[in-house]
Amino acid sequence: MRCGITPLFIFVTVLHLNQSGLIASVPSALRKGKKPLFVQLILDNMWSLYDAVMKREKEKIDKIVSSLGLKLSARESRHSDPKVHVSAICSQWIPLSHAVLSMVCKKLPSPLDISAEKVEKLLCGSSRLFDSLPPETQQLKEAFLQCCNEESAPVIVFVSKMFAVDAKALPQNKLRISLLQPGGKDGEAVMDRIALQKGDTQTLSSERENMMHKSDKQEAENKSYFIAFARVFSGVVRRGQRIFVLGPKYDPADALPKLPSDCPITADISAIPHMACCSLDNLYLLMGRELEDLEEVPAGNILGISGLEDFVLKSATLSTSPACPPFIPLNFEANPIVRVAVEPTHPCEMPQLVKGMKLLNQADPCVEVLIQETGEHVLVTAGEVHLQRCLDDLRERFAKIEVSASEPIIPFRETIIRPPKVDMVNEDIGKQHKVAIIHQVKEEQNKSPEGVQIDPDGLITLTTSNKFATLSVRAMPLPEEITHLLEKNNDLIRTMEQINLAFNEGSNTIQVSETTISRIREFKCQLEQHLQGRRWRNVVDQIWSFGPRRYGPNILVNNIEGYERPSVWQCLDTVPREGKYHSLDNSIVSGFQLVTLAGPMCEEPLMGVCFIVEKLDMNKSVVLERQLLEEKTAKGEEDNLHTAAESIDNSVGEAAEAKDVPQHSQDSTKAQEKSSKRKGDFLFTDCYGPFSGQLIATMKEACRYAFQVKPQRLMAAMYTCEIMATEEVLGRVYGVLSKREGRVLMEEMKEGTDMFIIKAVLPVAESFGFADEIRKRTSGLASPQLVFSHWEVISSDPFWVPTTEEEYLHFGEKADSENQARKYMNSVRKRKGLYVEEKIVEHAEKQRTLSKNK
């Protein structure tokens, strides 16, 4: 392309000709050497216009302008830049706004063209069968397909977002605001005319005073109102209509049996969870920034609704039928990654801050508001610019107080890698370094707490406090492809967890769709394809759980001999399999979830780690206890309770004497047994606490030690950075990127211009102030755009010390040069109040006293 504005002109022209049906595929004409219709009607005319303007052919330009019926100002005609001249002609010839609007009206599908598959996806999602929904819910499918506007049709509305508008922007407040303007006689005249039409001249002055008082109060508050951006899928929405508000966890299969038949909207629904009832205050037609009042809106239209701020947080489903299921919330590309702790400058204004943060959370779909266990109010945003915008809105619009924010809190991840093959000087690690590592492992074993056994291959063996169970755990790094696959399918893993939970509880209410089953099978096949080799043999079938929060990018594998239990793939089995030690599952999995949520390096979540439980040795008394309790629960005989308790006490007492463990009292055991009713629970309690808690702590510590004996690394959140710059400032752009640990991926020249497009990756921790610095260094000729991309392993070891001869020669014995990974790790540990191994005084010398030298 020879002109920067040409692609836009092509796009607009193609829109018009495409709507007219003039663009056709003519491969036969191309073979005959003829010009395609697109070239004849668009490109030839465009190039002739472009050449005439660039060559300053005034007569030809005037002819083109007059034939098109355009009017150019003298300033545009005499402009020195020909691009401005071309842009002025094209913008009048085919305006972009008209082309886009006509394309939307003619080419976008009508609401009547909705497919049956899309309706079923809206009603039940992908994890359930449409046939498993209640019959009342299945009948709503016809209302969707017909886009019915009849009185008897159920009203179904989906609210996709909430946005804030000022009070003065509402149509009902425009008359009040006109009375407050200087010389507002027009507003008074309107009030007088309304009063005279009503025939009420006596109370005219009092009504005027009341209206002025209300307007003053409204202007003083300057309150922000929330408007729901919604679309009507069925029925007719009317002002003042009563309607059900269905939350994202509302299930019509559970709610319909609790409601009376033909449930009116005025009925008492306080006992139904995730369901509320409200009135639609006002309906608005969204005309750009303007709002127009509406009385009713039929199906297929988009509208704004007021009066839902107390019922809808970010998205919701509105319906007059309680059988309507909630729609799936929208997913946004921008992931919140940067967080700050917020507090008011004056502590007495804390209630206003809390209220303002709630309003901000409701108004911005890409922001998250959290309250930590420490009481801090945390704001999670997508980046530096978004963070600054949210803080400004909080100060000026929602909270209207002075707010102080902490330094941005950047998340990290912890992982392990395979032993490196080169040292910090990029020299091959030879036998000398391997011997040094062996000695280092032996020293770590000597420093490890009593009771922890560390094998040379990284197997950790740990025993519970009461010596009744022994765990052996090994940690291995997952391939990078597996980590990405787990991150990509976290929603599917959540669905698997819900199905498995229903199977374990014996519930048959969930019917899984064939689409979900096929997705789970495909997910399992992809895991098997990437986990190849002797180390990963049969690992996929032995997956015990994912973590953290049961859907994260870490895996727990059950490799215990003789310990058979249902894996995460039991949702693919027609008949659920029974396991052996079901009562131990929750304790072991809970310990795994805890360690993956807060790793040993700096209490950050783990990523890309596989923990393999190799061995679990149980004391016979614990096994006997479980068997007796299961028999007692299965028979349901209350008389056997005391007999089972006495036999358990005797077995536990003998084991305690054999292992020198203090025996607990019978009274505490019996009380503990009577307090628990769940099948298979371990009720044994001694001076070390309940056995389940001991097993959780042992599993957590074993995983931490298994993680620490492997090469540990930090993972940093990375932005994809796209920069447009001219050739003169490329060197400065590269200088700023290298200073902030950035890495250039690609550089290409934009065709038809002298601009370069640079694509790079930049750590989120180094991105603050990046946009300002690059604009200052390039005098505004470069503008970056940052989008969160992925997590990347920081290559440097935060615990590195020189071991090889090359490292000693290059870094010295102290190796006190800045370690980027250690700097990040120590900053996180300081923020969390953890121990930091730092020297306050690096090189201390004896102070000289000048008075002694006199």
CSV table of C-alpha atoms in Angstrom, one decimal, residues 129-395:
chain,number,residue,atom,x,y,z
A,129,LEU,CA,-27.9,-32.4,28.9
A,130,PHE,CA,-30.8,-30.3,27.7
A,131,ASP,CA,-33.1,-33.3,28.3
A,132,SER,CA,-32.1,-33.4,31.9
A,133,LEU,CA,-33.6,-30.0,32.6
A,134,PRO,CA,-37.1,-29.7,34.0
A,135,PRO,CA,-40.0,-29.8,31.5
A,136,GLU,CA,-41.0,-26.2,32.3
A,137,THR,CA,-37.4,-25.1,31.4
A,138,GLN,CA,-37.4,-27.1,28.1
A,139,GLN,CA,-40.7,-25.4,27.1
A,140,LEU,CA,-38.8,-22.0,27.1
A,141,LYS,CA,-36.9,-23.2,24.0
A,142,GLU,CA,-39.9,-22.3,21.8
A,143,ALA,CA,-40.1,-18.8,23.2
A,144,PHE,CA,-36.4,-18.3,22.3
A,145,LEU,CA,-36.8,-19.6,18.8
A,146,GLN,CA,-40.0,-17.6,18.0
A,147,CYS,CA,-38.6,-14.4,19.7
A,148,CYS,CA,-42.2,-14.0,20.9
A,149,ASN,CA,-43.7,-10.6,21.7
A,150,GLU,CA,-47.1,-11.8,22.9
A,151,GLU,CA,-48.6,-11.1,26.3
A,152,SER,CA,-48.5,-14.7,27.3
A,153,ALA,CA,-44.8,-15.1,26.4
A,154,PRO,CA,-42.4,-15.3,29.3
A,155,VAL,CA,-40.0,-12.4,29.7
A,156,ILE,CA,-36.4,-13.4,29.5
A,157,VAL,CA,-33.7,-10.7,29.7
A,158,PHE,CA,-29.9,-11.1,30.1
A,159,VAL,CA,-27.9,-8.3,31.8
A,160,SER,CA,-24.3,-8.5,30.6
A,161,LYS,CA,-22.9,-5.5,32.6
A,162,MET,CA,-23.7,-2.6,34.8
A,163,PHE,CA,-22.4,0.9,34.0
A,164,ALA,CA,-22.5,4.1,36.0
A,165,VAL,CA,-24.0,7.4,34.7
A,166,ASP,CA,-24.3,10.7,36.4
A,167,ALA,CA,-27.6,11.9,37.8
A,168,LYS,CA,-27.7,14.8,35.4
A,169,ALA,CA,-27.6,12.4,32.4
A,170,LEU,CA,-30.9,10.8,33.2
A,171,PRO,CA,-33.9,12.1,31.2
A,172,GLN,CA,-36.0,12.7,34.3
A,173,ASN,CA,-33.4,15.0,35.8
A,174,LYS,CA,-32.8,17.2,32.9
A,175,LEU,CA,-35.9,19.5,33.7
A,176,ARG,CA,-34.7,19.9,37.3
A,177,ILE,CA,-31.2,20.8,36.2
A,178,SER,CA,-32.5,23.5,33.9
A,179,LEU,CA,-34.1,25.3,36.8
A,180,LEU,CA,-30.7,25.7,38.5
A,181,GLN,CA,-29.0,27.3,35.5
A,182,PRO,CA,-28.5,31.1,35.4
A,183,GLY,CA,-31.5,32.8,34.1
A,184,GLY,CA,-33.4,29.6,34.0
A,185,LYS,CA,-36.7,31.2,33.0
A,186,ASP,CA,-37.4,28.5,30.4
A,187,GLY,CA,-37.7,25.9,33.2
A,188,GLU,CA,-39.9,28.2,35.3
A,189,ALA,CA,-42.1,28.8,32.2
A,190,VAL,CA,-42.5,25.1,31.7
A,191,MET,CA,-43.5,24.7,35.4
A,192,ASP,CA,-46.0,27.5,35.1
A,193,ARG,CA,-47.5,26.0,31.9
A,194,ILE,CA,-47.8,22.5,33.5
A,195,ALA,CA,-49.5,24.0,36.6
A,196,LEU,CA,-51.9,26.1,34.5
A,197,GLN,CA,-52.9,23.1,32.4
A,198,LYS,CA,-53.8,21.3,35.6
A,199,GLY,CA,-55.8,24.3,36.8
A,200,ASP,CA,-53.9,24.5,40.1
A,201,THR,CA,-52.7,28.1,40.3
A,202,GLN,CA,-52.9,28.4,44.0
A,203,THR,CA,-50.1,25.9,44.8
A,204,LEU,CA,-47.8,27.0,41.9
A,205,SER,CA,-45.3,28.8,44.1
A,206,SER,CA,-45.1,25.9,46.6
A,207,GLU,CA,-44.6,23.3,43.9
A,208,ARG,CA,-41.8,25.5,42.4
A,209,GLU,CA,-40.1,25.8,45.8
A,210,ASN,CA,-40.4,22.0,46.4
A,211,MET,CA,-39.0,21.3,43.0
A,212,MET,CA,-36.1,23.7,43.5
A,213,HIS,CA,-35.4,22.2,46.9
A,214,LYS,CA,-35.3,18.7,45.4
A,215,SER,CA,-33.1,19.9,42.6
A,216,ASP,CA,-30.6,21.5,45.0
A,217,LYS,CA,-30.5,18.3,47.0
A,218,GLN,CA,-30.0,16.2,43.9
A,219,GLU,CA,-27.2,18.5,42.7
A,220,ALA,CA,-25.5,18.5,46.0
A,221,GLU,CA,-25.4,14.7,46.2
A,222,ASN,CA,-24.3,14.4,42.5
A,223,LYS,CA,-25.1,10.7,42.8
A,224,SER,CA,-24.1,8.1,40.3
A,225,TYR,CA,-26.8,5.7,39.1
A,226,PHE,CA,-26.3,2.3,37.6
A,227,ILE,CA,-27.9,1.3,34.4
A,228,ALA,CA,-28.0,-2.4,33.4
A,229,PHE,CA,-27.0,-3.1,29.8
A,230,ALA,CA,-29.4,-5.9,28.7
A,231,ARG,CA,-31.0,-7.7,25.8
A,232,VAL,CA,-34.5,-9.1,25.6
A,233,PHE,CA,-34.7,-12.7,24.3
A,234,SER,CA,-38.4,-13.2,24.9
A,235,GLY,CA,-41.5,-11.3,25.8
A,236,VAL,CA,-42.1,-7.6,26.3
A,237,VAL,CA,-40.4,-5.6,29.1
A,238,ARG,CA,-42.4,-2.8,30.6
A,239,ARG,CA,-41.7,0.0,33.0
A,240,GLY,CA,-42.6,-0.9,36.6
A,241,GLN,CA,-42.9,-4.6,35.8
A,242,ARG,CA,-42.2,-7.1,38.6
A,243,ILE,CA,-39.6,-9.7,37.6
A,244,PHE,CA,-37.4,-12.5,39.1
A,245,VAL,CA,-33.6,-11.9,39.4
A,246,LEU,CA,-31.8,-15.2,39.0
A,247,GLY,CA,-28.2,-15.4,40.3
A,248,PRO,CA,-25.5,-17.4,38.5
A,249,LYS,CA,-25.9,-20.4,41.0
A,250,TYR,CA,-29.7,-20.6,40.7
A,251,ASP,CA,-30.9,-24.1,39.7
A,252,PRO,CA,-34.5,-24.4,38.6
A,253,ALA,CA,-34.4,-28.2,39.2
A,254,ASP,CA,-34.0,-27.5,42.9
A,255,ALA,CA,-36.2,-24.4,43.1
A,256,LEU,CA,-39.3,-25.5,41.2
A,257,PRO,CA,-40.3,-28.3,43.7
A,258,LYS,CA,-40.2,-25.7,46.5
A,259,LEU,CA,-42.4,-23.2,44.6
A,260,PRO,CA,-46.2,-23.5,44.2
A,261,SER,CA,-47.5,-24.2,40.7
A,262,ASP,CA,-48.1,-21.0,38.7
A,263,CYS,CA,-45.9,-19.1,41.2
A,264,PRO,CA,-46.8,-15.4,41.0
A,265,ILE,CA,-44.0,-12.9,41.2
A,266,THR,CA,-45.5,-11.4,44.3
A,267,ALA,CA,-45.1,-14.8,46.2
A,268,ASP,CA,-42.7,-15.2,49.1
A,269,ILE,CA,-39.4,-16.5,47.7
A,270,SER,CA,-37.1,-15.8,50.6
A,271,ALA,CA,-36.5,-19.5,51.1
A,272,ILE,CA,-35.2,-20.0,47.5
A,273,PRO,CA,-31.5,-19.4,47.3
A,274,HIS,CA,-30.0,-17.2,44.5
A,275,MET,CA,-33.4,-15.8,43.6
A,276,ALA,CA,-34.8,-12.3,44.2
A,277,CYS,CA,-37.7,-10.2,43.0
A,278,CYS,CA,-37.6,-6.5,42.0
A,279,SER,CA,-39.4,-3.8,39.9
A,280,LEU,CA,-38.0,-2.3,36.7
A,281,ASP,CA,-37.9,1.4,37.5
A,282,ASN,CA,-37.1,2.9,34.1
A,283,LEU,CA,-36.3,1.7,30.6
A,284,TYR,CA,-33.9,3.6,28.3
A,285,LEU,CA,-32.9,3.6,24.7
A,286,LEU,CA,-29.1,3.8,24.5
A,287,MET,CA,-28.4,6.5,22.0
A,288,GLY,CA,-24.6,6.9,22.3
A,289,ARG,CA,-24.2,8.9,25.5
A,290,GLU,CA,-27.8,10.0,25.5
A,291,LEU,CA,-30.6,8.1,27.2
A,292,GLU,CA,-34.2,8.2,26.0
A,293,ASP,CA,-37.2,7.1,28.1
A,294,LEU,CA,-39.1,4.0,26.9
A,295,GLU,CA,-42.4,2.5,28.1
A,296,GLU,CA,-41.8,-1.0,26.8
A,297,VAL,CA,-39.3,-2.9,24.8
A,298,PRO,CA,-40.1,-6.1,22.7
A,299,ALA,CA,-37.9,-9.1,22.2
A,300,GLY,CA,-34.7,-8.9,20.2
A,301,ASN,CA,-33.7,-5.4,21.3
A,302,ILE,CA,-31.0,-3.9,23.5
A,303,LEU,CA,-31.9,-1.5,26.3
A,304,GLY,CA,-30.9,0.0,29.6
A,305,ILE,CA,-32.7,-0.7,32.9
A,306,SER,CA,-32.4,1.3,36.1
A,307,GLY,CA,-33.3,0.1,39.6
A,308,LEU,CA,-31.2,-3.1,39.6
A,309,GLU,CA,-28.1,-1.9,41.5
A,310,ASP,CA,-29.2,-3.6,44.7
A,311,PHE,CA,-29.9,-6.9,43.0
A,312,VAL,CA,-27.3,-7.3,40.2
A,313,LEU,CA,-23.5,-7.2,40.8
A,314,LYS,CA,-22.1,-7.6,37.3
A,315,SER,CA,-24.4,-9.8,35.3
A,316,ALA,CA,-27.7,-11.6,35.9
A,317,THR,CA,-30.7,-13.2,34.2
A,318,LEU,CA,-34.2,-11.6,34.5
A,319,SER,CA,-37.3,-13.6,33.9
A,320,THR,CA,-41.0,-13.8,34.8
A,321,SER,CA,-40.7,-17.6,34.9
A,322,PRO,CA,-38.9,-19.3,37.8
A,323,ALA,CA,-38.2,-22.2,35.4
A,324,CYS,CA,-35.6,-20.1,33.5
A,325,PRO,CA,-32.0,-21.0,34.2
A,326,PRO,CA,-29.3,-18.4,34.6
A,327,PHE,CA,-27.1,-17.6,31.6
A,328,ILE,CA,-23.4,-18.2,31.6
A,329,PRO,CA,-21.5,-15.0,32.5
A,330,LEU,CA,-19.4,-13.4,29.9
A,331,ASN,CA,-15.6,-14.0,29.8
A,332,PHE,CA,-13.3,-11.0,29.3
A,333,GLU,CA,-9.9,-11.1,27.7
A,334,ALA,CA,-8.2,-8.8,30.2
A,335,ASN,CA,-7.2,-10.8,33.3
A,336,PRO,CA,-6.8,-8.8,36.6
A,337,ILE,CA,-3.2,-9.3,37.6
A,338,VAL,CA,-2.0,-6.2,39.5
A,339,ARG,CA,-3.3,-5.5,43.0
A,340,VAL,CA,-2.9,-2.8,45.5
A,341,ALA,CA,-4.0,-2.4,49.1
A,342,VAL,CA,-6.3,0.7,49.5
A,343,GLU,CA,-7.1,2.7,52.7
A,344,PRO,CA,-8.6,6.1,53.4
A,345,THR,CA,-6.3,9.0,54.3
A,346,HIS,CA,-8.5,9.7,57.3
A,347,PRO,CA,-9.5,6.4,59.1
A,348,CYS,CA,-13.0,7.8,60.0
A,349,GLU,CA,-13.9,7.6,56.3
A,350,MET,CA,-13.5,3.8,56.1
A,351,PRO,CA,-17.3,3.2,55.5
A,352,GLN,CA,-17.2,5.5,52.5
A,353,LEU,CA,-14.3,3.7,51.1
A,354,VAL,CA,-16.0,0.3,51.5
A,355,LYS,CA,-19.1,1.7,49.8
A,356,GLY,CA,-17.1,3.2,47.0
A,357,MET,CA,-15.2,0.0,46.3
A,358,LYS,CA,-18.5,-1.9,46.1
A,359,LEU,CA,-19.7,0.6,43.5
A,360,LEU,CA,-16.5,0.4,41.6
A,361,ASN,CA,-16.7,-3.4,41.6
A,362,GLN,CA,-20.2,-3.2,40.2
A,363,ALA,CA,-19.3,-0.6,37.5
A,364,ASP,CA,-16.1,-2.2,36.1
A,365,PRO,CA,-16.4,-5.8,34.9
A,366,CYS,CA,-12.6,-6.2,34.8
A,367,VAL,CA,-11.9,-5.3,38.4
A,368,GLU,CA,-11.9,-7.4,41.5
A,369,VAL,CA,-12.4,-6.2,45.1
A,370,LEU,CA,-11.1,-8.4,48.0
A,371,ILE,CA,-10.8,-8.2,51.7
A,372,GLN,CA,-7.8,-10.1,53.0
A,373,GLU,CA,-7.6,-12.1,56.3
A,374,THR,CA,-5.5,-9.2,57.7
A,375,GLY,CA,-8.4,-6.8,57.0
A,376,GLU,CA,-6.7,-5.1,54.0
A,377,HIS,CA,-9.0,-3.9,51.2
A,378,VAL,CA,-7.4,-5.0,48.0
A,379,LEU,CA,-8.1,-3.8,44.5
A,380,VAL,CA,-7.1,-6.1,41.6
A,381,THR,CA,-6.8,-4.5,38.2
A,382,ALA,CA,-5.6,-5.4,34.7
A,383,GLY,CA,-2.5,-3.2,34.6
A,384,GLU,CA,-0.9,0.2,35.5
A,385,VAL,CA,-3.2,2.3,33.4
A,386,HIS,CA,-6.3,0.5,34.5
A,387,LEU,CA,-5.2,0.8,38.1
A,388,GLN,CA,-4.7,4.5,37.9
A,389,ARG,CA,-8.1,4.9,36.3
A,390,CYS,CA,-9.8,2.8,39.0
A,391,LEU,CA,-8.1,4.9,41.8
A,392,ASP,CA,-9.2,8.1,40.1
A,393,ASP,CA,-12.8,6.8,39.9
A,394,LEU,CA,-12.7,5.8,43.5
A,395,ARG,CA,-11.5,9.3,44.6
